[in-house]
Coordinates of C-alpha atoms in Angstrom, one line a residue:
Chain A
X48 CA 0.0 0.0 0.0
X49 CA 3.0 2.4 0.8
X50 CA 4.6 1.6 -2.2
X51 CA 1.6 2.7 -4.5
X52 CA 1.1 6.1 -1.8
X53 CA 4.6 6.3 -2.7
X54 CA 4.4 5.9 -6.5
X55 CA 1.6 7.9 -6.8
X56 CA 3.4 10.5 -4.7
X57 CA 6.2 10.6 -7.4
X58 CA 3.8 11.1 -10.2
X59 CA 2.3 14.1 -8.8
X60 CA 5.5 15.8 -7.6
X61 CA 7.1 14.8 -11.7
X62 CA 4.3 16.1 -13.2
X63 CA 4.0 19.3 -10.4
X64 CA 7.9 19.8 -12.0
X65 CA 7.4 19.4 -15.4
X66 CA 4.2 21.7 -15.4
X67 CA 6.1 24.3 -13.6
X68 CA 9.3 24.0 -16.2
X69 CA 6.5 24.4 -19.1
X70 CA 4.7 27.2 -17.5
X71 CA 8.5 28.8 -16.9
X72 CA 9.4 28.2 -20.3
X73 CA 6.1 29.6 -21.8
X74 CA 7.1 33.0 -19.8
X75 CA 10.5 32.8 -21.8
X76 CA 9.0 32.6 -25.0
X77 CA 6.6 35.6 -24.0
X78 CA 9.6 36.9 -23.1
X79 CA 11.8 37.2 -26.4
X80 CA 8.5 37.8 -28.2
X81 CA 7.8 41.5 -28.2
X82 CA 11.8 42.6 -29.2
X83 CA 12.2 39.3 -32.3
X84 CA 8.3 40.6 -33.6
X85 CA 10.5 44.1 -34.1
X86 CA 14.0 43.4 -34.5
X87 CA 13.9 40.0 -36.0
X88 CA 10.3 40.3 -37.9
X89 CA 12.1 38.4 -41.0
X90 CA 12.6 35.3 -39.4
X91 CA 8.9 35.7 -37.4
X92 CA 8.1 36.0 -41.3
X93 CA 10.0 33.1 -42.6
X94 CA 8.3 30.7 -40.2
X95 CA 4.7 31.9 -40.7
X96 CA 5.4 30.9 -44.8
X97 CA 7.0 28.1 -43.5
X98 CA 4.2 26.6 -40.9
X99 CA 1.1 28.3 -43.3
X100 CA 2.1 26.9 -46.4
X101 CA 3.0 23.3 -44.4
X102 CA -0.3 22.7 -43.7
X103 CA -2.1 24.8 -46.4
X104 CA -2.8 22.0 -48.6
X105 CA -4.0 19.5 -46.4
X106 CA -6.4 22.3 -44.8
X107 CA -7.9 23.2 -48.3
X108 CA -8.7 19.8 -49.0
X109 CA -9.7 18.7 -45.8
X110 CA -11.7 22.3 -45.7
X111 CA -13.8 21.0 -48.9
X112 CA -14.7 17.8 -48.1
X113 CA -15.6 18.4 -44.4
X114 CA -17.9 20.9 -45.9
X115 CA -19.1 18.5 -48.4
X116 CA -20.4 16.5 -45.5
X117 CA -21.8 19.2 -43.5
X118 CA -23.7 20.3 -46.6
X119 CA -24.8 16.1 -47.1
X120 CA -25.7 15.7 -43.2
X121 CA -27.3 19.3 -42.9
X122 CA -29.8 18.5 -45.7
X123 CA -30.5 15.3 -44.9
X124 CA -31.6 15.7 -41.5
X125 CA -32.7 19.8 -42.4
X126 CA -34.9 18.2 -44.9
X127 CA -37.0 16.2 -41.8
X128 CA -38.1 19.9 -41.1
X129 CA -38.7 21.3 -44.3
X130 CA -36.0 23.5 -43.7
X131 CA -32.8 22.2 -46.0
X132 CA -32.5 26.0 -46.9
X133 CA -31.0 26.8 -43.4
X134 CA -27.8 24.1 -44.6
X135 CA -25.9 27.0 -45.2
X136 CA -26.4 28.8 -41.5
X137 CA -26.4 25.2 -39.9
X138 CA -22.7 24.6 -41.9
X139 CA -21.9 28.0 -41.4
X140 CA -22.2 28.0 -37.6
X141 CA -20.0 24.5 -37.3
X142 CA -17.4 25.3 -39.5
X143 CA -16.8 29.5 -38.1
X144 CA -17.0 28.5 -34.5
X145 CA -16.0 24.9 -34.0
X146 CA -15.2 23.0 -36.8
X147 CA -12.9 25.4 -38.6
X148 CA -10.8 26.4 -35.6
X149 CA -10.7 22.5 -34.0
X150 CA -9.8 20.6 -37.4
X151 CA -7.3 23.2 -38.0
X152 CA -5.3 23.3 -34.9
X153 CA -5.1 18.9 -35.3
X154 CA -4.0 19.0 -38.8
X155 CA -1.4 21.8 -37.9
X156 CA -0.3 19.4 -35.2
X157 CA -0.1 16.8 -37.1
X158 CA 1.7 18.9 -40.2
X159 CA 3.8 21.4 -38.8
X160 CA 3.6 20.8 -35.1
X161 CA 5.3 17.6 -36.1
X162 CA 8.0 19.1 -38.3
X163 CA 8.6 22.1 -35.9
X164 CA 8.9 19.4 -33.3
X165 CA 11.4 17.3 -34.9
X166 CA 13.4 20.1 -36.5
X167 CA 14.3 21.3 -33.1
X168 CA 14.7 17.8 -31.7
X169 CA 17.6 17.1 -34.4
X170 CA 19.1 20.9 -34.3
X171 CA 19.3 19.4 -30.7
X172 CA 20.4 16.4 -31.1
X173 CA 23.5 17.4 -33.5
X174 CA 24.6 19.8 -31.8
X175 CA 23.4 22.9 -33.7
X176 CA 21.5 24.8 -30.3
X177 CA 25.2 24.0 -28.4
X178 CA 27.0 25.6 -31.4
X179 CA 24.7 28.5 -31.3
X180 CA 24.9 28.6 -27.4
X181 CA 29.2 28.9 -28.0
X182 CA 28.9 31.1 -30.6
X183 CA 27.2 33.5 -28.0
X184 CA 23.9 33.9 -29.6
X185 CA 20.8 32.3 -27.1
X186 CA 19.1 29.5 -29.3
X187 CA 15.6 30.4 -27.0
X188 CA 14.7 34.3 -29.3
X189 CA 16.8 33.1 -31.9
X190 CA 15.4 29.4 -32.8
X191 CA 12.3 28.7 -30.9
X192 CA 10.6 32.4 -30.7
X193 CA 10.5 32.8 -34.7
X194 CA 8.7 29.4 -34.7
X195 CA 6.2 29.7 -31.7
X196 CA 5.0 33.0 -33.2
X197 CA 5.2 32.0 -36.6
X198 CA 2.6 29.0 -35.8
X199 CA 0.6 31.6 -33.4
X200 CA 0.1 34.2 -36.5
X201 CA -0.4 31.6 -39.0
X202 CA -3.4 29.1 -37.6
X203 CA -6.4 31.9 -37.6
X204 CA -5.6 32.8 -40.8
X205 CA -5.5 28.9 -41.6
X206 CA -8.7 28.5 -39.8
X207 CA -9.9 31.3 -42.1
X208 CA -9.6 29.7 -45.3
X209 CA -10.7 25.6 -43.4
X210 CA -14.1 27.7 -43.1
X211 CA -14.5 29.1 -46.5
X212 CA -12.9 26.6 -48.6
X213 CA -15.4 24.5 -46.3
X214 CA -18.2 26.9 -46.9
X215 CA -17.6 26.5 -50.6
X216 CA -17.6 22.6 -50.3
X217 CA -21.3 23.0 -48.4
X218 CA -22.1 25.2 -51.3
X219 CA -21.2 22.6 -54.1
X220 CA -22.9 19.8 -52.1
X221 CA -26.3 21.8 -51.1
X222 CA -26.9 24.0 -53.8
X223 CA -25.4 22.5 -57.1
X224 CA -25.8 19.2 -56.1
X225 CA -28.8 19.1 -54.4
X226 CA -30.5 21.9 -55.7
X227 CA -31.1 23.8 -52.3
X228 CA -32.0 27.2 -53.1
X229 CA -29.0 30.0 -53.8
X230 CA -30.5 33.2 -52.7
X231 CA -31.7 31.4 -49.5
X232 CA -28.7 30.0 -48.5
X233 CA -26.2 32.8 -48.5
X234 CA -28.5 34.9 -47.5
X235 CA -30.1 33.1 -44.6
X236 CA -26.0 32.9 -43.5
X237 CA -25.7 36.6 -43.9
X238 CA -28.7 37.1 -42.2
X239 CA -27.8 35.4 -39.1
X240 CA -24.2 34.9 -38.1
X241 CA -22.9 37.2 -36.5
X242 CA -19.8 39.2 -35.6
X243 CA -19.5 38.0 -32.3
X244 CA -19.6 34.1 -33.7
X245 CA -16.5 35.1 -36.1
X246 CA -15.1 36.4 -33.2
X247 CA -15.7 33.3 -31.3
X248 CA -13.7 31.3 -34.2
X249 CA -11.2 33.6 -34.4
X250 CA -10.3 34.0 -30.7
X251 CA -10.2 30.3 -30.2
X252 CA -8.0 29.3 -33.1
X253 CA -5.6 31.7 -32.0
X254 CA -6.0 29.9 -28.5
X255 CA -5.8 26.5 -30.7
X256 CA -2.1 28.5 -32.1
X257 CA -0.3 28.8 -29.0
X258 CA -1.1 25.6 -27.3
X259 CA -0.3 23.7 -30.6
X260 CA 3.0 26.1 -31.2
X261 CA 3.7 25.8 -27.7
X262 CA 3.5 22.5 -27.2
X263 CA 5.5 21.2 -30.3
X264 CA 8.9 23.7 -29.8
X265 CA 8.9 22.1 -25.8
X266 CA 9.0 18.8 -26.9
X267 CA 11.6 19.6 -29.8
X268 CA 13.4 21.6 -27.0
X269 CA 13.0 18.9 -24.4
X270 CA 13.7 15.5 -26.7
X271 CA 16.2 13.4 -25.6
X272 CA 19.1 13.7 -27.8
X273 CA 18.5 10.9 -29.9
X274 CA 16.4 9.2 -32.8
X275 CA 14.4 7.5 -30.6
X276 CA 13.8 10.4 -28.5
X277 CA 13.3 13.2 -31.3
X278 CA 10.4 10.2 -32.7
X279 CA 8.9 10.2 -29.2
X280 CA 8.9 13.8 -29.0
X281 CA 7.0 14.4 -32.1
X282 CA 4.3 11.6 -31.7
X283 CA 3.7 13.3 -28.3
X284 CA 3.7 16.6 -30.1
X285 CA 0.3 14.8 -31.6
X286 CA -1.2 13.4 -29.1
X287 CA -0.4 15.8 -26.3
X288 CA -1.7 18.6 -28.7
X289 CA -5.0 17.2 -30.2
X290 CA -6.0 16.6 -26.2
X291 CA -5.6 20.2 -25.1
X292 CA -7.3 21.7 -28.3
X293 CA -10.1 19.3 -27.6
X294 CA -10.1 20.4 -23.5
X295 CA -9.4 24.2 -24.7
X296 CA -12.2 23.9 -27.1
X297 CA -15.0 23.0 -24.4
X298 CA -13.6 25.3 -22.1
X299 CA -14.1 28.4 -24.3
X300 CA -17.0 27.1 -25.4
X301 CA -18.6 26.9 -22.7
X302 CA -17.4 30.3 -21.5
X303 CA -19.2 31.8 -24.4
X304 CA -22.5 30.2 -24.7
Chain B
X1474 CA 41.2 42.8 -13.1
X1475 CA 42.2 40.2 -16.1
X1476 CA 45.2 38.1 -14.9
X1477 CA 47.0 38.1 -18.0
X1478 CA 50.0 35.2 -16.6
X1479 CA 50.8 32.7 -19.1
X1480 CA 48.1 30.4 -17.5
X1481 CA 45.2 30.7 -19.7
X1482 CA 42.8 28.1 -17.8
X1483 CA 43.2 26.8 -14.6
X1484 CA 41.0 23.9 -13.5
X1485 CA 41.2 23.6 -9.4
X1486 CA 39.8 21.2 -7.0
X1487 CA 37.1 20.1 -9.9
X1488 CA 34.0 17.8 -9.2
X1489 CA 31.0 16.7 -11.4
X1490 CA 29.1 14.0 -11.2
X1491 CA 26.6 12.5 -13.5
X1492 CA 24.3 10.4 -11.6
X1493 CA 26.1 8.5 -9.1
X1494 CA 29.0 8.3 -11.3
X1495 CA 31.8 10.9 -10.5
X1496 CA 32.9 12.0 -14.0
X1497 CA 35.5 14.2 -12.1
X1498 CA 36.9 14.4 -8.6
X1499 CA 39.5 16.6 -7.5
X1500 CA 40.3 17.5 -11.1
X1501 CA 43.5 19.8 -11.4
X1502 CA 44.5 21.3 -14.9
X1503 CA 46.4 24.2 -16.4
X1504 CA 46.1 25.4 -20.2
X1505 CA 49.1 27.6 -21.2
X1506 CA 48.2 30.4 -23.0
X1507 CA 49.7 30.1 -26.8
X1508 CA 50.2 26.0 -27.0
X1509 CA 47.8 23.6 -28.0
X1510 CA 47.1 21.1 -25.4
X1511 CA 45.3 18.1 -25.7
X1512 CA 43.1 15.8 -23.7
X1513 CA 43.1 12.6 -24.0
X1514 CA 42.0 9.2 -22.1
X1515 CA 39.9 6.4 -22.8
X1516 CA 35.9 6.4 -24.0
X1517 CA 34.1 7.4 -21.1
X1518 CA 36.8 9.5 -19.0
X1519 CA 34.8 12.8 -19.3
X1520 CA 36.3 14.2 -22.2
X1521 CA 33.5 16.3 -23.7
X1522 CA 32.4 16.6 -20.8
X1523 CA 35.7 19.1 -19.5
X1524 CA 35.4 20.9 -22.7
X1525 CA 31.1 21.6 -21.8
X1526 CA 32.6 22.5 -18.5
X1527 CA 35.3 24.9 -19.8
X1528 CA 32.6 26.5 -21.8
X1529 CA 30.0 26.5 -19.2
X1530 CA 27.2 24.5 -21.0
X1531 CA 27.5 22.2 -17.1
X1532 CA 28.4 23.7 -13.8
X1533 CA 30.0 21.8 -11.8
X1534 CA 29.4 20.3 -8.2
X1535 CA 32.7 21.7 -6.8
X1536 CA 36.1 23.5 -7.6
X1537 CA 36.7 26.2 -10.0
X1538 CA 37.5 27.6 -13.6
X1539 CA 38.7 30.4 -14.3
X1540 CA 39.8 31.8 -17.5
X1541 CA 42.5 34.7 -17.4
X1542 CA 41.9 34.7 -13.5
X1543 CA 38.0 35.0 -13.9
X1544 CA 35.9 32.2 -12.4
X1545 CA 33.2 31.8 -14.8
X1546 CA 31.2 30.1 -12.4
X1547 CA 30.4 33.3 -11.2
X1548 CA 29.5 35.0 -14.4
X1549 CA 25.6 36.4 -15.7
X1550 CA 24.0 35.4 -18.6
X1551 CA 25.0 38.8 -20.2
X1552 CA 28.9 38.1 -19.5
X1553 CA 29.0 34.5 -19.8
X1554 CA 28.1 35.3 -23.5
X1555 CA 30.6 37.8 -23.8
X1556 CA 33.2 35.4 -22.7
X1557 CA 32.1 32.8 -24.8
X1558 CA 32.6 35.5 -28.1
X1559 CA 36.6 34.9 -27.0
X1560 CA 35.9 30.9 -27.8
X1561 CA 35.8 29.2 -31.1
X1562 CA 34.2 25.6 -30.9
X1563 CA 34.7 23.1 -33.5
X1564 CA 32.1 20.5 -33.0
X1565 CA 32.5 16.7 -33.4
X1566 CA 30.3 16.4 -36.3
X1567 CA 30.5 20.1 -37.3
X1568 CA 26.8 21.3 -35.8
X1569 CA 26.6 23.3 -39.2
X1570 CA 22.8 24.9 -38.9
X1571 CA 21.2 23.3 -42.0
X1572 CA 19.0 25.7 -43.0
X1573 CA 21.4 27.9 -43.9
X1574 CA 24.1 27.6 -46.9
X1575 CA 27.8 26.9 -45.7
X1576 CA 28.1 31.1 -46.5
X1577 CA 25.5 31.8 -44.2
X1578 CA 27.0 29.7 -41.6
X1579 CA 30.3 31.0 -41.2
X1580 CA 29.0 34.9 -41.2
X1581 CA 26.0 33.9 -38.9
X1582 CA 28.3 35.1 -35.6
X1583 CA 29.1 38.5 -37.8
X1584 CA 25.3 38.7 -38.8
X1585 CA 24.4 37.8 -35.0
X1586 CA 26.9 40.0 -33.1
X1587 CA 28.2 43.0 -35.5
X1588 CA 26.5 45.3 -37.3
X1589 CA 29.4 44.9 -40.5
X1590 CA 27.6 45.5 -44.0
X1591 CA 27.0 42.8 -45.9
X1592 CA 30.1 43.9 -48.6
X1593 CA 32.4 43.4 -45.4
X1594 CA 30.8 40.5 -43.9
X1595 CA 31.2 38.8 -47.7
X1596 CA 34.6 39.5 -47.5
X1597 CA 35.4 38.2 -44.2
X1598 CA 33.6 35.0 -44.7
X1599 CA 34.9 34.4 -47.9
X1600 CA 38.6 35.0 -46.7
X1601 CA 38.0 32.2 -43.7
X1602 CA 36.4 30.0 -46.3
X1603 CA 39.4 30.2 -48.2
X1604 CA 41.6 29.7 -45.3
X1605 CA 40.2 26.6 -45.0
X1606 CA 40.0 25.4 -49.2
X1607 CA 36.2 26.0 -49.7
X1608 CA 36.0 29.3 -51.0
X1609 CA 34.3 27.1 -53.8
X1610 CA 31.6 25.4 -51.6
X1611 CA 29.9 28.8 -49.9
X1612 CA 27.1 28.2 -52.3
X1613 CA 26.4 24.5 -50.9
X1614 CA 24.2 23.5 -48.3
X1615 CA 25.7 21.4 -45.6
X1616 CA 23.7 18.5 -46.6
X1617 CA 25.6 18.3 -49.4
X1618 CA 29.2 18.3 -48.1
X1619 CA 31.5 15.1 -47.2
X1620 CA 32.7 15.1 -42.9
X1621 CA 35.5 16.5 -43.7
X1622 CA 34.3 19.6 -45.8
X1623 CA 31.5 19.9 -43.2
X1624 CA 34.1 19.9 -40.2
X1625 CA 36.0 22.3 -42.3
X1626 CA 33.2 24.7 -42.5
X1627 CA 32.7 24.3 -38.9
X1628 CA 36.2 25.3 -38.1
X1629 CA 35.6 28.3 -40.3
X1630 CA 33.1 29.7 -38.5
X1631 CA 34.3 29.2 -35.3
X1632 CA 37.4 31.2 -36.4
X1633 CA 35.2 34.0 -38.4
X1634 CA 35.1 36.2 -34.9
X1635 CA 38.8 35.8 -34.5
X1636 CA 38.6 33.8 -30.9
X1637 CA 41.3 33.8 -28.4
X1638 CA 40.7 30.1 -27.4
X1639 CA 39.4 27.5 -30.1
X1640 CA 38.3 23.9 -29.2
X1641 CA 38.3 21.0 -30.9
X1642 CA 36.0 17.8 -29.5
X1643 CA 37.4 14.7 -31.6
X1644 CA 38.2 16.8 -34.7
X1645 CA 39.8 13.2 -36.2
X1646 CA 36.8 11.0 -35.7
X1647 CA 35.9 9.4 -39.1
X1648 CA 37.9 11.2 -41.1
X1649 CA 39.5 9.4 -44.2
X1650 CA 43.7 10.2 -44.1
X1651 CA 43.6 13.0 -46.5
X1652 CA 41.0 15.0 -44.9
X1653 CA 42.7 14.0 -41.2
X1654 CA 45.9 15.4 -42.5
X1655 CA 44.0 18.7 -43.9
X1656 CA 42.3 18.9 -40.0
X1657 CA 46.2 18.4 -38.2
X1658 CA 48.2 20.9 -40.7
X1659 CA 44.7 24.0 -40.1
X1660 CA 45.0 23.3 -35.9
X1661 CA 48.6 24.0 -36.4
X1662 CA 48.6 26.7 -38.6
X1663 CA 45.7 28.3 -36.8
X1664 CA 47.4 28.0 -33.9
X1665 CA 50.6 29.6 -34.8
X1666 CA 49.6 32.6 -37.3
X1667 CA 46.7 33.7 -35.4
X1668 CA 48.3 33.4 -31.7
X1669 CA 45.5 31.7 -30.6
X1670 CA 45.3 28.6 -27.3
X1671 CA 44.2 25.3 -29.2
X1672 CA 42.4 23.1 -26.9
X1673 CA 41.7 19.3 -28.4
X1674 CA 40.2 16.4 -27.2
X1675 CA 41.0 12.8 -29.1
X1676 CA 41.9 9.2 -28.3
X1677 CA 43.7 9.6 -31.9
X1678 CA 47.1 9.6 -30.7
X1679 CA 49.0 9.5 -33.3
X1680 CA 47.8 12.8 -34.9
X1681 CA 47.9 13.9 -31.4
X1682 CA 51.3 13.5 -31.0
X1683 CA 52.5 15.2 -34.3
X1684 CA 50.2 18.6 -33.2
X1685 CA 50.3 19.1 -29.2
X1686 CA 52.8 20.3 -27.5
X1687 CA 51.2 19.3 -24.3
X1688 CA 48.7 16.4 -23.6
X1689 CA 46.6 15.0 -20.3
X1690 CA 46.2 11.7 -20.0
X1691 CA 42.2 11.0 -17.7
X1692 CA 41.6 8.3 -16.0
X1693 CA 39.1 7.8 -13.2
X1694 CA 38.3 11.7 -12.8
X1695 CA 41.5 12.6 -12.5
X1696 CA 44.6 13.7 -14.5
X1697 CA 46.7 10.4 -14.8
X1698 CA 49.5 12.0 -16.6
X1699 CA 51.0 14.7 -18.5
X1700 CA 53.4 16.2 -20.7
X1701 CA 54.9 16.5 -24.2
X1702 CA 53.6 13.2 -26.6
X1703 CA 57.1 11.9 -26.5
X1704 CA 57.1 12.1 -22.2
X1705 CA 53.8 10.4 -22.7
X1706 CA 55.0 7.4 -24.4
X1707 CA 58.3 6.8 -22.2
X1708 CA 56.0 7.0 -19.1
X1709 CA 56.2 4.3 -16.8
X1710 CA 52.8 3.8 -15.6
X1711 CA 51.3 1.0 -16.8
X1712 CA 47.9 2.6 -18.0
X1713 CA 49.5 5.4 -20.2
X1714 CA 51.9 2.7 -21.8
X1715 CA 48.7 0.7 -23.1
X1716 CA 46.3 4.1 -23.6
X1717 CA 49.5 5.3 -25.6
X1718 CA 50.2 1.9 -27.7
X1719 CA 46.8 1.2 -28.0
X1720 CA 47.2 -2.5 -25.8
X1721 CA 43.7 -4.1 -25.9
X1722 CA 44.1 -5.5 -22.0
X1723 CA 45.9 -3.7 -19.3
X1724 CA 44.7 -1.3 -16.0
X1725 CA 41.5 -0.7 -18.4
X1726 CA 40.4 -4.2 -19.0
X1727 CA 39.2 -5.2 -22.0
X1728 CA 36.2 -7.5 -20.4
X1729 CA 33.4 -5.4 -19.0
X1730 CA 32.1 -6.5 -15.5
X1731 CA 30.6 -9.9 -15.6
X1732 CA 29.8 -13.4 -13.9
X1733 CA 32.6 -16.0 -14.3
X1734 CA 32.5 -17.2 -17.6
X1735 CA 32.2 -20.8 -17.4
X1736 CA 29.4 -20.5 -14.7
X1737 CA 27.4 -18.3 -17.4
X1738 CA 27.9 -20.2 -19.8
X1739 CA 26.9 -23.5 -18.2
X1740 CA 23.9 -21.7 -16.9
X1741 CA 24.2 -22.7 -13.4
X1742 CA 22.8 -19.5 -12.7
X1743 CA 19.5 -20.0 -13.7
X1744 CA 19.5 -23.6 -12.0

């Protein structure tokens, strides 16, 4: 029995550590940010192309197709109610406020969270952050600022274009392919989403960007040194990643409602 | 005030641990400003591990080191870096950064710490680059250069800021005799036109000997000899003799810890 108090103690007092060494490292990165967002904007730059056009691809075409289905489910069950011309507000509302922001941050993790993850595992694990740290210059604002902010920037305006490249997918679906009614369907959208459930999208997926960001430059900063550990760092990247956009997501949600 | 003796490093009383396995204890060393000394003992003796503590990547548990009289144990973020601009580090496998082109990396210390135009900063680089025979590769990426041009590169740019100290960690490791001979005739030259306090770390004695003019023998934490190559060879302990003739049995044994064999083998054991 003393031996599990005792284990269990030991779990709580690791995990006590390594929160507090994530929460000390997240101050760092807040840090650098202000002074590399002015004096080093170019790299910030370089790793918002780098991160946005990652994942761009596999958020346009998982964008359409996502929408596709929306547009499918939305009418079929709309339809029960005589009202398949309120697809477009019913996608509109999922893809803005949850589905957009949500689908975005776990294909970013899975995309560029992955790479950022691994590229700073292996800068790690050959020696490039020691070199830098010898040739004087601090591998924390030079290396992993650019790429925490350059994930941060780029996700809303990924989520942007999962909602209307998904907006456009409900569009083919609904109103070419089932023959739901044009005027009504943009216009019921225009009619009744509002600012506030943009801003809703917006705020979170820039929630969804630094948890994502943040989370895959710690584990490439804290792999072990090695191929093993660089692999483990970026499948926890994933995993670690997906759970607190999913726990983030209800959390703001439920703020809102 | 700077202690400008002719006692570039001194290494007192030094203790590090990693685990419970004392890498050092009571570690005593003195680098002489203007040679090239070398450290050298078998895998495992803490090697790399001195040069991290010289550089202050670890701290250790006890003891000092101080550089030109200053204990660097003692020193902030802000001055730490500013002593480590007097270092050059030439890493084992290079640590070029490869994202950038073998240009980039040899002026990414002028880019990072001087405001030099970009005219200047070509010229610089491309004079190091040439010191070294690969004026023709600044183009490349590192990706696509051999060891030897990569560890070539490397030794570029960690002369491009004109250090006081440069530091080699096995600068001889898997290097084909050509390129190993290229490595051995830059330390010296380095060494010797730029004034500079060479500090190298092999097990490669043989280029070793034809380089240093000092070497320290570790063993079990401590410093289990020194003195020129030559000194070294003549020694009469029996653990430098086979360390510096390359004897596969002696004080370091060449079985690792284990059951008797016979027993094992028998399985009597797991009887």
């Amino acid at each position: 029995m003393s031996k599990i108090l005792r284990e269990f103690y030991d779990t709580g007092v690791e995990f006590a550590r390594t929160f507090g060494a994530f929460q000390l490292f997240f101050m760092r990165l807040l840090r650098h940010s202000p002074r590399i967002l002015v004096s080093r904007l170019d790299l910030v730059i370089k790793q918002v192309f780098n991160s946005g056009s990652l994942s761009l691809v596999i958020i346009m075409v998982s964008g359409l197709f996502v929408g596709g289905v929306l547009g499918l489910q939305g009418y079929s069950n709309l339809a029960r109610f005589n009202a398949e011309d309120a697809v477009g507000v019913f996608a509109a509302f999922g893809l803005v406020k949850e589905l957009g922001p949500v689908i975005t941050a776990l294909l970013f993790a899975g995309r560029a969270g992955t790479s950022l993850a691994s590229e700073i595992g292996l800068m790690k694990a050959t020696d490039q952050l020691s070199a830098m740290e010898m040739m004087a210059v601090n591998p924390v604002p030079r290396v992993l600022v650019p790429r925490f902010l350059g994930g941060v920037i780029a996700m809303p305006f990924l989520a942007a274009i999962f909602s209307m490249i998904g907006l456009l997918g409900t569009h083919l679906v609904a109103v070419e392919l089932l023959s739901v009614d044009v005027g009504a369907f943009w216009q019921q959208m225009q009619i009744t989403v509002d600012i506030d459930d943009i801003n809703e999208g917006i705020f979170k997926s820039f929630v969804f960007g630094v948890a994502a960001s943040l989370i895959a430059v710690w584990e490439g900063y804290n792999a072990i040194p090695t191929a093993e550990g660089v692999g483990r760092a970026t499948t926890r990247t994933v995993v670690i990643t997906a759970i607190a956009v999913l726990v983030f997501d209800f959390m703001i949600t439920a703020l809102m409602i | 005030m700077a202690d400008l003796s002719e006692n570039l490093i001194e290494i007192r009383g030094l203790k590090y641990s990693r685990g419970p396995r004392a890498i050092f204890d009571d570690l005593d060393l003195t680098i002489k400003r203007g040679e090239i000394t070398a450290i050298m003992g078998p895998s495992g003796t803490g090697k790399t591990t001195l040069l991290r503590l010289i550089t202050r990547q670890l701290i250790p548990e006890l003891g000092t080191i101080r550089i030109d009289g200053v204990d660097i144990s003692r020193l902030n973020m802000a001055e730490l870096y500013q002593m480590r601009q007097r270092f050059g580090m030439l890493f084992q496998n290079g640590a070029l950064l490869t994202d950038l082109s073998v240009f980039e990396n040899v002026a990414f210390p002028l880019r990072e710490h001087t405001k030099l135009t970009n005219r200047l900063i070509r010229h610089v680089v491309l004079t190091k680059l040439h010191a070294v025979g690969l004026r023709g590769a600044a183009d490349m990426s590192p990706a696509e250069l051999s060891g030897g041009m990569a560890r070539r590169v490397a030794l570029a740019r960690a002369m491009v800021m004109d250090p006081d100290i440069l530091i080699y960690d096995e600068p001889f490791v898997g290097l084909d005799p050509i390129s190993m001979g290229v490595i051995v005739r830059l330390v010296r030259r380095m060494n010797d036109a730029l004034g500079i306090t060479s500090i190298i770390v092999s097990h490669d004695v043989e280029e070793i000997s034809t380089v240093a003019d000092r070497s320290f023998l570790l063993s079990h934490g401590k410093v289990a000899a020194s003195g020129s190559p030559d000194e070294l060879r003549d020694a009469p302990s029996e653990l430098v003799r086979q360390f510096m003739h390359g004897m596969a049995d002696g004080p370091v044994a060449f079985h690792f810890d284990a059951p008797g064999y016979e027993e094992q083998l028998l399985g009597r054991d797991s009887e």
